mmCIF file of N, CA and C in Angstrom:
data_model
loop_
_atom_site.group_PDB
_atom_site.id
_atom_site.type_symbol
_atom_site.label_atom_id
_atom_site.label_comp_id
_atom_site.label_asym_id
_atom_site.label_seq_id
_atom_site.Cartn_x
_atom_site.Cartn_y
_atom_site.Cartn_z
ATOM 1 N N MET A 671 0.822 -1.196 0.000
ATOM 2 C CA MET A 671 0.000 0.000 0.000
ATOM 3 C C MET A 671 0.862 1.255 0.000
ATOM 4 N N ASP A 672 1.906 1.284 0.802
ATOM 5 C CA ASP A 672 2.780 2.448 0.900
ATOM 6 C C ASP A 672 3.461 2.726 -0.442
ATOM 7 N N LEU A 673 3.923 1.683 -1.090
ATOM 8 C CA LEU A 673 4.585 1.829 -2.385
ATOM 9 C C LEU A 673 3.605 2.341 -3.438
ATOM 10 N N GLU A 674 2.388 1.843 -3.412
ATOM 11 C CA GLU A 674 1.374 2.293 -4.363
ATOM 12 C C GLU A 674 1.000 3.748 -4.120
ATOM 13 N N HIS A 675 0.894 4.126 -2.868
ATOM 14 C CA HIS A 675 0.617 5.526 -2.525
ATOM 15 C C HIS A 675 1.747 6.432 -3.019
ATOM 16 N N ASP A 676 2.991 6.018 -2.824
ATOM 17 C CA ASP A 676 4.146 6.786 -3.311
ATOM 18 C C ASP A 676 4.108 6.914 -4.831
ATOM 19 N N ALA A 677 3.720 5.829 -5.496
ATOM 20 C CA ALA A 677 3.654 5.854 -6.955
ATOM 21 C C ALA A 677 2.600 6.834 -7.446
ATOM 22 N N ILE A 678 1.452 6.835 -6.827
ATOM 23 C CA ILE A 678 0.366 7.752 -7.217
ATOM 24 C C ILE A 678 0.785 9.194 -6.977
ATOM 25 N N ALA A 679 1.381 9.463 -5.816
ATOM 26 C CA ALA A 679 1.820 10.826 -5.491
ATOM 27 C C ALA A 679 2.906 11.291 -6.466
ATOM 28 N N THR A 680 3.825 10.409 -6.801
ATOM 29 C CA THR A 680 4.908 10.760 -7.729
ATOM 30 C C THR A 680 4.363 11.009 -9.124
ATOM 31 N N GLU A 681 3.457 10.157 -9.576
ATOM 32 C CA GLU A 681 2.859 10.351 -10.898
ATOM 33 C C GLU A 681 2.081 11.659 -10.962
ATOM 34 N N GLN A 682 1.368 11.998 -9.893
ATOM 35 C CA GLN A 682 0.621 13.255 -9.851
ATOM 36 C C GLN A 682 1.568 14.448 -9.896
ATOM 37 N N LEU A 683 2.663 14.355 -9.185
ATOM 38 C CA LEU A 683 3.667 15.415 -9.204
ATOM 39 C C LEU A 683 4.257 15.581 -10.600
ATOM 40 N N LEU A 684 4.492 14.484 -11.270
ATOM 41 C CA LEU A 684 5.020 14.530 -12.635
ATOM 42 C C LEU A 684 3.999 15.130 -13.601
ATOM 43 N N VAL A 685 2.724 14.840 -13.398
ATOM 44 C CA VAL A 685 1.661 15.437 -14.219
ATOM 45 C C VAL A 685 1.636 16.948 -14.005
ATOM 46 N N GLU A 686 1.732 17.383 -12.750
ATOM 47 C CA GLU A 686 1.751 18.807 -12.439
ATOM 48 C C GLU A 686 2.965 19.482 -13.077
ATOM 49 N N CYS A 687 4.102 18.837 -12.971
ATOM 50 C CA CYS A 687 5.332 19.369 -13.566
ATOM 51 C C CYS A 687 5.175 19.510 -15.078
ATOM 52 N N ASN A 688 4.613 18.504 -15.710
ATOM 53 C CA ASN A 688 4.429 18.556 -17.159
ATOM 54 C C ASN A 688 3.440 19.647 -17.559
ATOM 55 N N ALA A 689 2.385 19.815 -16.800
ATOM 56 C CA ALA A 689 1.406 20.863 -17.108
ATOM 57 C C ALA A 689 2.072 22.236 -17.069
ATOM 58 N N LEU A 690 2.919 22.460 -16.085
ATOM 59 C CA LEU A 690 3.640 23.727 -16.001
ATOM 60 C C LEU A 690 4.611 23.887 -17.168
ATOM 61 N N ARG A 691 5.297 22.819 -17.527
ATOM 62 C CA ARG A 691 6.231 22.868 -18.655
ATOM 63 C C ARG A 691 5.494 23.273 -19.941
ATOM 64 N N VAL A 692 4.355 22.650 -20.175
ATOM 65 C CA VAL A 692 3.584 22.919 -21.391
ATOM 66 C C VAL A 692 3.063 24.357 -21.385
ATOM 67 N N THR A 693 2.532 24.793 -20.257
ATOM 68 C CA THR A 693 2.017 26.161 -20.145
ATOM 69 C C THR A 693 3.104 27.176 -20.443
ATOM 70 N N GLU A 694 4.260 26.989 -19.837
ATOM 71 C CA GLU A 694 5.365 27.932 -20.044
ATOM 72 C C GLU A 694 5.874 27.887 -21.485
ATOM 73 N N SER A 695 5.846 26.736 -22.094
ATOM 74 C CA SER A 695 6.253 26.640 -23.507
ATOM 75 C C SER A 695 5.296 27.408 -24.408
ATOM 76 N N TYR A 696 4.010 27.296 -24.141
ATOM 77 C CA TYR A 696 3.028 28.061 -24.918
ATOM 78 C C TYR A 696 3.219 29.566 -24.721
ATOM 79 N N ARG A 697 3.510 29.971 -23.492
ATOM 80 C CA ARG A 697 3.761 31.390 -23.236
ATOM 81 C C ARG A 697 4.976 31.867 -24.038
ATOM 82 N N ARG A 698 6.041 31.065 -24.042
ATOM 83 C CA ARG A 698 7.244 31.439 -24.791
ATOM 84 C C ARG A 698 6.922 31.606 -26.270
ATOM 85 N N VAL A 699 6.194 30.681 -26.827
ATOM 86 C CA VAL A 699 5.834 30.754 -28.246
ATOM 87 C C VAL A 699 4.997 32.002 -28.513
ATOM 88 N N HIS A 700 4.065 32.285 -27.634
ATOM 89 C CA HIS A 700 3.201 33.460 -27.801
ATOM 90 C C HIS A 700 4.022 34.749 -27.793
ATOM 91 N N PHE A 701 4.886 34.908 -26.796
ATOM 92 C CA PHE A 701 5.679 36.131 -26.702
ATOM 93 C C PHE A 701 6.652 36.261 -27.875
ATOM 94 N N THR A 702 7.213 35.141 -28.296
ATOM 95 C CA THR A 702 8.135 35.174 -29.440
ATOM 96 C C THR A 702 7.400 35.573 -30.710
ATOM 97 N N SER A 703 6.194 35.073 -30.859
ATOM 98 C CA SER A 703 5.382 35.430 -32.019
ATOM 99 C C SER A 703 5.037 36.918 -32.016
ATOM 100 N N LEU A 704 4.663 37.436 -30.850
ATOM 101 C CA LEU A 704 4.371 38.868 -30.737
ATOM 102 C C LEU A 704 5.598 39.701 -31.102
ATOM 103 N N ARG A 705 6.759 39.279 -30.613
ATOM 104 C CA ARG A 705 8.002 39.989 -30.907
ATOM 105 C C ARG A 705 8.294 39.965 -32.408
ATOM 106 N N ASP A 706 8.171 38.793 -33.021
ATOM 107 C CA ASP A 706 8.453 38.662 -34.448
ATOM 108 C C ASP A 706 7.501 39.514 -35.294
ATOM 109 N N ASP A 707 6.239 39.547 -34.901
ATOM 110 C CA ASP A 707 5.259 40.384 -35.616
ATOM 111 C C ASP A 707 5.618 41.865 -35.492
ATOM 112 N N ALA A 708 6.013 42.280 -34.297
ATOM 113 C CA ALA A 708 6.387 43.683 -34.082
ATOM 114 C C ALA A 708 7.617 44.051 -34.912
ATOM 115 N N ILE A 709 8.605 43.181 -34.923
ATOM 116 C CA ILE A 709 9.820 43.445 -35.707
ATOM 117 C C ILE A 709 9.491 43.521 -37.192
ATOM 118 N N ALA A 710 8.612 42.662 -37.644
ATOM 119 C CA ALA A 710 8.210 42.701 -39.059
ATOM 120 C C ALA A 710 7.528 44.031 -39.385
ATOM 121 N N ARG A 711 6.663 44.508 -38.491
ATOM 122 C CA ARG A 711 6.025 45.815 -38.701
ATOM 123 C C ARG A 711 7.063 46.931 -38.717
ATOM 124 N N TRP A 712 8.031 46.836 -37.840
ATOM 125 C CA TRP A 712 9.091 47.842 -37.754
ATOM 126 C C TRP A 712 9.886 47.898 -39.066
ATOM 127 N N ARG A 713 10.262 46.754 -39.549
ATOM 128 C CA ARG A 713 11.042 46.703 -40.791
ATOM 129 C C ARG A 713 10.222 47.182 -41.988
ATOM 130 N N ALA A 714 8.951 46.864 -41.983
ATOM 131 C CA ALA A 714 8.093 47.239 -43.102
ATOM 132 C C ALA A 714 7.747 48.729 -43.104
ATOM 133 N N SER A 715 7.935 49.391 -41.972
ATOM 134 C CA SER A 715 7.524 50.787 -41.875
ATOM 135 C C SER A 715 8.553 51.765 -42.439
ATOM 136 N N GLY A 716 9.664 51.266 -42.912
ATOM 137 C CA GLY A 716 10.624 52.146 -43.581
ATOM 138 C C GLY A 716 11.809 52.536 -42.744
ATOM 139 N N HIS A 717 12.399 53.664 -43.105
ATOM 140 C CA HIS A 717 13.618 54.159 -42.457
ATOM 141 C C HIS A 717 13.307 54.742 -41.082
ATOM 142 N N HIS A 718 14.241 54.535 -40.129
ATOM 143 C CA HIS A 718 14.063 55.018 -38.761
ATOM 144 C C HIS A 718 15.310 55.769 -38.321
ATOM 145 N N ASP A 719 15.105 56.735 -37.425
ATOM 146 C CA ASP A 719 16.264 57.477 -36.931
ATOM 147 C C ASP A 719 17.118 56.574 -36.032
ATOM 148 N N THR A 720 18.325 57.014 -35.776
ATOM 149 C CA THR A 720 19.299 56.230 -35.022
ATOM 150 C C THR A 720 18.818 55.920 -33.611
ATOM 151 N N THR A 721 18.209 56.885 -32.949
ATOM 152 C CA THR A 721 17.740 56.688 -31.583
ATOM 153 C C THR A 721 16.646 55.620 -31.534
ATOM 154 N N SER A 722 15.712 55.692 -32.447
ATOM 155 C CA SER A 722 14.633 54.695 -32.493
ATOM 156 C C SER A 722 15.185 53.311 -32.806
ATOM 157 N N GLN A 723 16.089 53.261 -33.755
ATOM 158 C CA GLN A 723 16.682 51.980 -34.133
ATOM 159 C C GLN A 723 17.445 51.376 -32.941
ATOM 160 N N HIS A 724 18.160 52.226 -32.217
ATOM 161 C CA HIS A 724 18.909 51.755 -31.055
ATOM 162 C C HIS A 724 17.953 51.208 -29.985
ATOM 163 N N PHE A 725 16.842 51.893 -29.748
ATOM 164 C CA PHE A 725 15.874 51.437 -28.757
ATOM 165 C C PHE A 725 15.342 50.049 -29.128
ATOM 166 N N VAL A 726 14.982 49.886 -30.393
ATOM 167 C CA VAL A 726 14.454 48.594 -30.850
ATOM 168 C C VAL A 726 15.516 47.509 -30.697
ATOM 169 N N GLU A 727 16.728 47.796 -31.122
ATOM 170 C CA GLU A 727 17.806 46.802 -31.009
ATOM 171 C C GLU A 727 18.072 46.445 -29.546
ATOM 172 N N HIS A 728 18.025 47.428 -28.674
ATOM 173 C CA HIS A 728 18.250 47.196 -27.241
ATOM 174 C C HIS A 728 17.170 46.277 -26.668
ATOM 175 N N ARG A 729 15.921 46.553 -26.981
ATOM 176 C CA ARG A 729 14.820 45.716 -26.476
ATOM 177 C C ARG A 729 14.894 44.302 -27.050
ATOM 178 N N VAL A 730 15.217 44.199 -28.310
ATOM 179 C CA VAL A 730 15.323 42.876 -28.928
ATOM 180 C C VAL A 730 16.451 42.085 -28.263
ATOM 181 N N ALA A 731 17.583 42.723 -28.023
ATOM 182 C CA ALA A 731 18.727 42.037 -27.411
ATOM 183 C C ALA A 731 18.399 41.559 -25.997
ATOM 184 N N ARG A 732 17.735 42.403 -25.217
ATOM 185 C CA ARG A 732 17.363 42.009 -23.852
ATOM 186 C C ARG A 732 16.394 40.831 -23.883
ATOM 187 N N GLY A 733 15.453 40.874 -24.790
ATOM 188 C CA GLY A 733 14.521 39.759 -24.938
ATOM 189 C C GLY A 733 15.218 38.491 -25.396
ATOM 190 N N GLU A 734 16.187 38.641 -26.279
ATOM 191 C CA GLU A 734 16.932 37.478 -26.774
ATOM 192 C C GLU A 734 17.706 36.785 -25.655
ATOM 193 N N ARG A 735 18.282 37.568 -24.758
ATOM 194 C CA ARG A 735 19.013 36.964 -23.637
ATOM 195 C C ARG A 735 18.068 36.155 -22.750
ATOM 196 N N ALA A 736 16.920 36.709 -22.443
ATOM 197 C CA ALA A 736 15.939 35.984 -21.631
ATOM 198 C C ALA A 736 15.451 34.744 -22.376
ATOM 199 N N LEU A 737 15.193 34.898 -23.661
ATOM 200 C CA LEU A 737 14.715 33.773 -24.465
ATOM 201 C C LEU A 737 15.748 32.658 -24.530
ATOM 202 N N ALA A 738 17.011 33.000 -24.678
ATOM 203 C CA ALA A 738 18.068 31.982 -24.733
ATOM 204 C C ALA A 738 18.098 31.168 -23.433
ATOM 205 N N GLU A 739 17.950 31.841 -22.306
ATOM 206 C CA GLU A 739 17.935 31.126 -21.026
ATOM 207 C C GLU A 739 16.694 30.251 -20.896
ATOM 208 N N VAL A 740 15.566 30.759 -21.365
ATOM 209 C CA VAL A 740 14.334 29.969 -21.327
ATOM 210 C C VAL A 740 14.498 28.706 -22.165
ATOM 211 N N LEU A 741 15.059 28.852 -23.346
ATOM 212 C CA LEU A 741 15.243 27.692 -24.223
ATOM 213 C C LEU A 741 16.196 26.674 -23.606
ATOM 214 N N GLU A 742 17.226 27.166 -22.934
ATOM 215 C CA GLU A 742 18.156 26.267 -22.252
ATOM 216 C C GLU A 742 17.440 25.500 -21.140
ATOM 217 N N LEU A 743 16.615 26.194 -20.381
ATOM 218 C CA LEU A 743 15.841 25.535 -19.326
ATOM 219 C C LEU A 743 14.849 24.535 -19.913
ATOM 220 N N GLU A 744 14.251 24.872 -21.047
ATOM 221 C CA GLU A 744 13.307 23.946 -21.689
ATOM 222 C C GLU A 744 13.997 22.648 -22.085
ATOM 223 N N VAL A 745 15.183 22.755 -22.646
ATOM 224 C CA VAL A 745 15.924 21.545 -23.040
ATOM 225 C C VAL A 745 16.220 20.697 -21.808
ATOM 226 N N HIS A 746 16.717 21.341 -20.761
ATOM 227 C CA HIS A 746 17.009 20.622 -19.518
ATOM 228 C C HIS A 746 15.743 19.972 -18.974
ATOM 229 N N SER A 747 14.655 20.709 -18.986
ATOM 230 C CA SER A 747 13.382 20.213 -18.481
ATOM 231 C C SER A 747 12.873 19.033 -19.311
ATOM 232 N N ASP A 748 12.988 19.127 -20.624
ATOM 233 C CA ASP A 748 12.544 18.034 -21.500
ATOM 234 C C ASP A 748 13.314 16.749 -21.228
ATOM 235 N N VAL A 749 14.624 16.881 -21.063
ATOM 236 C CA VAL A 749 15.457 15.711 -20.787
ATOM 237 C C VAL A 749 15.103 15.111 -19.435
ATOM 238 N N ALA A 750 14.992 15.955 -18.417
ATOM 239 C CA ALA A 750 14.663 15.474 -17.076
ATOM 240 C C ALA A 750 13.289 14.806 -17.054
ATOM 241 N N TYR A 751 12.322 15.411 -17.730
ATOM 242 C CA TYR A 751 10.969 14.844 -17.766
ATOM 243 C C TYR A 751 10.976 13.478 -18.463
ATOM 244 N N ALA A 752 11.668 13.378 -19.579
ATOM 245 C CA ALA A 752 11.742 12.105 -20.311
ATOM 246 C C ALA A 752 12.406 11.026 -19.457
ATOM 247 N N MET A 753 13.451 11.402 -18.749
ATOM 248 C CA MET A 753 14.124 10.425 -17.882
ATOM 249 C C MET A 753 13.202 9.971 -16.757
ATOM 250 N N CYS A 754 12.449 10.895 -16.189
ATOM 251 C CA CYS A 754 11.510 10.533 -15.128
ATOM 252 C C CYS A 754 10.437 9.582 -15.649
ATOM 253 N N CYS A 755 9.923 9.874 -16.826
ATOM 254 C CA CYS A 755 8.898 8.995 -17.416
ATOM 255 C C CYS A 755 9.458 7.600 -17.675
ATOM 256 N N THR A 756 10.666 7.538 -18.182
ATOM 257 C CA THR A 756 11.312 6.248 -18.436
ATOM 258 C C THR A 756 11.518 5.491 -17.131
ATOM 259 N N ASP A 757 11.996 6.188 -16.116
ATOM 260 C CA ASP A 757 12.206 5.541 -14.816
ATOM 261 C C ASP A 757 10.899 5.000 -14.249
ATOM 262 N N LEU A 758 9.824 5.775 -14.370
ATOM 263 C CA LEU A 758 8.531 5.296 -13.868
ATOM 264 C C LEU A 758 8.028 4.101 -14.666
ATOM 265 N N ALA A 759 8.229 4.130 -15.960
ATOM 266 C CA ALA A 759 7.763 3.034 -16.809
ATOM 267 C C ALA A 759 8.513 1.733 -16.507
ATOM 268 N N GLU A 760 9.748 1.852 -16.107
ATOM 269 C CA GLU A 760 10.564 0.661 -15.878
ATOM 270 C C GLU A 760 10.570 0.205 -14.428
ATOM 271 N N ARG A 761 9.909 0.915 -13.555
ATOM 272 C CA ARG A 761 9.982 0.573 -12.141
ATOM 273 C C ARG A 761 9.323 -0.765 -11.821
ATOM 274 N N ALA A 762 8.385 -1.217 -12.647
ATOM 275 C CA ALA A 762 7.705 -2.488 -12.389
ATOM 276 C C ALA A 762 8.683 -3.671 -12.405
ATOM 277 N N ARG A 763 9.786 -3.509 -13.103
ATOM 278 C CA ARG A 763 10.787 -4.582 -13.192
ATOM 279 C C ARG A 763 11.718 -4.610 -11.985
ATOM 280 N N LEU A 764 11.617 -3.642 -11.132
ATOM 281 C CA LEU A 764 12.545 -3.495 -10.022
ATOM 282 C C LEU A 764 12.013 -4.144 -8.747
ATOM 283 N N SER A 765 12.912 -4.393 -7.830
ATOM 284 C CA SER A 765 12.509 -4.880 -6.510
ATOM 285 C C SER A 765 11.756 -3.758 -5.788
ATOM 286 N N ALA A 766 11.064 -4.092 -4.731
ATOM 287 C CA ALA A 766 10.304 -3.097 -3.968
ATOM 288 C C ALA A 766 11.231 -2.000 -3.443
ATOM 289 N N LYS A 767 12.405 -2.386 -2.977
ATOM 290 C CA LYS A 767 13.361 -1.406 -2.463
ATOM 291 C C LYS A 767 13.811 -0.451 -3.563
ATOM 292 N N ASP A 768 14.128 -0.994 -4.740
ATOM 293 C CA ASP A 768 14.562 -0.155 -5.866
ATOM 294 C C ASP A 768 13.417 0.688 -6.420
ATOM 295 N N GLN A 769 12.205 0.145 -6.358
ATOM 296 C CA GLN A 769 11.045 0.930 -6.782
ATOM 297 C C GLN A 769 10.878 2.143 -5.877
ATOM 298 N N LYS A 770 11.027 1.932 -4.587
ATOM 299 C CA LYS A 770 10.896 3.030 -3.632
ATOM 300 C C LYS A 770 11.957 4.096 -3.900
ATOM 301 N N LYS A 771 13.175 3.668 -4.178
ATOM 302 C CA LYS A 771 14.258 4.606 -4.474
ATOM 303 C C LYS A 771 13.978 5.339 -5.782
ATOM 304 N N THR A 772 13.514 4.636 -6.782
ATOM 305 C CA THR A 772 13.186 5.262 -8.070
ATOM 306 C C THR A 772 12.082 6.296 -7.901
ATOM 307 N N LEU A 773 11.050 5.946 -7.160
ATOM 308 C CA LEU A 773 9.954 6.887 -6.920
ATOM 309 C C LEU A 773 10.455 8.129 -6.179
ATOM 310 N N ALA A 774 11.314 7.921 -5.205
ATOM 311 C CA ALA A 774 11.859 9.058 -4.454
ATOM 312 C C ALA A 774 12.712 9.942 -5.364
ATOM 313 N N ASP A 775 13.511 9.318 -6.224
ATOM 314 C CA ASP A 775 14.360 10.092 -7.152
ATOM 315 C C ASP A 775 13.514 10.896 -8.136
ATOM 316 N N VAL A 776 12.493 10.262 -8.685
ATOM 317 C CA VAL A 776 11.614 10.947 -9.638
ATOM 318 C C VAL A 776 10.862 12.073 -8.942
ATOM 319 N N ALA A 777 10.358 11.807 -7.750
ATOM 320 C CA ALA A 777 9.642 12.843 -6.993
ATOM 321 C C ALA A 777 10.565 14.020 -6.687
ATOM 322 N N ASP A 778 11.816 13.728 -6.370
ATOM 323 C CA ASP A 778 12.780 14.792 -6.083
ATOM 324 C C ASP A 778 13.019 15.659 -7.314
ATOM 325 N N VAL A 779 13.227 15.024 -8.464
ATOM 326 C CA VAL A 779 13.457 15.776 -9.701
ATOM 327 C C VAL A 779 12.230 16.607 -10.058
ATOM 328 N N ALA A 780 11.051 16.004 -9.979
ATOM 329 C CA ALA A 780 9.815 16.711 -10.344
ATOM 330 C C ALA A 780 9.507 17.851 -9.379
ATOM 331 N N SER A 781 9.681 17.620 -8.087
ATOM 332 C CA SER A 781 9.368 18.691 -7.135
ATOM 333 C C SER A 781 10.372 19.831 -7.248
ATOM 334 N N ARG A 782 11.634 19.512 -7.494
ATOM 335 C CA ARG A 782 12.635 20.559 -7.698
ATOM 336 C C ARG A 782 12.320 21.355 -8.963
ATOM 337 N N ALA A 783 11.873 20.664 -9.990
ATOM 338 C CA ALA A 783 11.499 21.350 -11.236
ATOM 339 C C ALA A 783 10.341 22.310 -10.990
ATOM 340 N N VAL A 784 9.349 21.873 -10.247
ATOM 341 C CA VAL A 784 8.192 22.720 -9.969
ATOM 342 C C VAL A 784 8.599 23.908 -9.097
ATOM 343 N N ARG A 785 9.384 23.653 -8.076
ATOM 344 C CA ARG A 785 9.762 24.716 -7.128
ATOM 345 C C ARG A 785 10.775 25.688 -7.702
ATOM 346 N N GLU A 786 11.808 25.190 -8.331
ATOM 347 C CA GLU A 786 12.929 26.034 -8.723
ATOM 348 C C GLU A 786 12.953 26.368 -10.209
ATOM 349 N N GLU A 787 12.992 25.345 -11.048
ATOM 350 C CA GLU A 787 13.131 25.595 -12.480
ATOM 351 C C GLU A 787 11.944 26.355 -13.049
ATOM 352 N N MET A 788 10.747 25.955 -12.655
ATOM 353 C CA MET A 788 9.568 26.633 -13.197
ATOM 354 C C MET A 788 9.472 28.069 -12.693
ATOM 355 N N ARG A 789 9.867 28.294 -11.473
ATOM 356 C CA ARG A 789 9.850 29.652 -10.934
ATOM 357 C C ARG A 789 10.829 30.525 -11.726
ATOM 358 N N TYR A 790 12.018 30.009 -11.982
ATOM 359 C CA TYR A 790 13.018 30.765 -12.734
ATOM 360 C C TYR A 790 12.553 30.962 -14.179
ATOM 361 N N ARG A 791 12.007 29.908 -14.763
ATOM 362 C CA ARG A 791 11.506 29.995 -16.136
ATOM 363 C C ARG A 791 10.380 31.018 -16.237
ATOM 364 N N THR A 792 9.490 31.032 -15.269
ATOM 365 C CA THR A 792 8.397 32.000 -15.252
ATOM 366 C C THR A 792 8.938 33.422 -15.132
ATOM 367 N N THR A 793 9.959 33.590 -14.308
ATOM 368 C CA THR A 793 10.585 34.904 -14.160
ATOM 369 C C THR A 793 11.215 35.346 -15.480
ATOM 370 N N LEU A 794 11.932 34.447 -16.119
ATOM 371 C CA LEU A 794 12.545 34.782 -17.411
ATOM 372 C C LEU A 794 11.480 35.106 -18.457
ATOM 373 N N LEU A 795 10.399 34.360 -18.451
ATOM 374 C CA LEU A 795 9.320 34.648 -19.398
ATOM 375 C C LEU A 795 8.653 35.978 -19.070
ATOM 376 N N GLY A 796 8.608 36.332 -17.808
ATOM 377 C CA GLY A 796 8.112 37.656 -17.425
ATOM 378 C C GLY A 796 9.002 38.751 -17.988
ATOM 379 N N THR A 797 10.307 38.525 -17.953
ATOM 380 C CA THR A 797 11.250 39.472 -18.543
ATOM 381 C C THR A 797 11.041 39.564 -20.048
ATOM 382 N N LEU A 798 10.903 38.417 -20.691
ATOM 383 C CA LEU A 798 10.643 38.409 -22.135
ATOM 384 C C LEU A 798 9.340 39.138 -22.442
ATOM 385 N N GLN A 799 8.294 38.875 -21.666
ATOM 386 C CA GLN A 799 7.011 39.539 -21.874
ATOM 387 C C GLN A 799 7.157 41.051 -21.736
ATOM 388 N N TYR A 800 7.873 41.497 -20.718
ATOM 389 C CA TYR A 800 8.078 42.922 -20.508
ATOM 390 C C TYR A 800 8.801 43.532 -21.712
ATOM 391 N N GLU A 801 9.870 42.907 -22.157
ATOM 392 C CA GLU A 801 10.634 43.435 -23.287
ATOM 393 C C GLU A 801 9.795 43.458 -24.563
ATOM 394 N N VAL A 802 9.011 42.426 -24.774
ATOM 395 C CA VAL A 802 8.140 42.374 -25.955
ATOM 396 C C VAL A 802 7.073 43.460 -25.868
ATOM 397 N N ASN A 803 6.494 43.650 -24.688
ATOM 398 C CA ASN A 803 5.488 44.697 -24.526
ATOM 399 C C ASN A 803 6.081 46.075 -24.796
ATOM 400 N N GLU A 804 7.266 46.343 -24.230
ATOM 401 C CA GLU A 804 7.934 47.626 -24.465
ATOM 402 C C GLU A 804 8.234 47.811 -25.956
ATOM 403 N N LEU A 805 8.740 46.775 -26.567
ATOM 404 C CA LEU A 805 9.065 46.812 -27.995
ATOM 405 C C LEU A 805 7.812 47.057 -28.829
ATOM 406 N N THR A 806 6.772 46.327 -28.542
ATOM 407 C CA THR A 806 5.527 46.439 -29.299
ATOM 408 C C THR A 806 4.911 47.828 -29.155
ATOM 409 N N MET A 807 4.877 48.345 -27.937
ATOM 410 C CA MET A 807 4.311 49.693 -27.737
ATOM 411 C C MET A 807 5.136 50.739 -28.488
ATOM 412 N N PHE A 808 6.449 50.629 -28.421
ATOM 413 C CA PHE A 808 7.317 51.586 -29.116
ATOM 414 C C PHE A 808 7.109 51.492 -30.622
ATOM 415 N N ILE A 809 7.082 50.302 -31.149
ATOM 416 C CA ILE A 809 6.907 50.111 -32.588
ATOM 417 C C ILE A 809 5.535 50.612 -33.033
ATOM 418 N N ASP A 810 4.502 50.298 -32.247
ATOM 419 C CA ASP A 810 3.163 50.770 -32.596
ATOM 420 C C ASP A 810 3.100 52.304 -32.617
ATOM 421 N N ASP A 811 3.852 52.941 -31.724
ATOM 422 C CA ASP A 811 3.877 54.405 -31.679
ATOM 423 C C ASP A 811 4.737 55.032 -32.768
ATOM 424 N N HIS A 812 5.787 54.333 -33.218
ATOM 425 C CA HIS A 812 6.768 54.938 -34.128
ATOM 426 C C HIS A 812 6.807 54.354 -35.542
ATOM 427 N N ALA A 813 6.119 53.287 -35.780
ATOM 428 C CA ALA A 813 6.213 52.651 -37.095
ATOM 429 C C ALA A 813 5.093 53.103 -38.026
ATOM 430 N N GLY A 814 4.223 53.915 -37.503
ATOM 431 C CA GLY A 814 3.039 54.367 -38.201
ATOM 432 C C GLY A 814 3.224 54.802 -39.559
#
């Protein structure tokens, strides 16, 4: 009973972790799309003065740094999630003691991902969102 309870709790934690991963990935795609649309409008609007061009380049660069970190975290998260799923799928072949250890290891990885990685990823996406919003507002005001 204890092992089954641990398995259910670990699987639920992994489901929660995956839901957060998917949500944050959709947010990243959305913000990147908004940024790309704004840049396309900027380029299509013609010649711009040096100050305006510098502002746009600055915002794009800041967003790119946040995006690069988000993408790095996504890769790490994808690998960790896949390993956890594999470990859970193979636990039936293990002894009860090894199953308990596997469940504890998977729960540790998933809970750390939810507590730390997702919090950092959300913060980075907040930075990306801010930079995209600033960029979009500036472009909408100046690309007319």
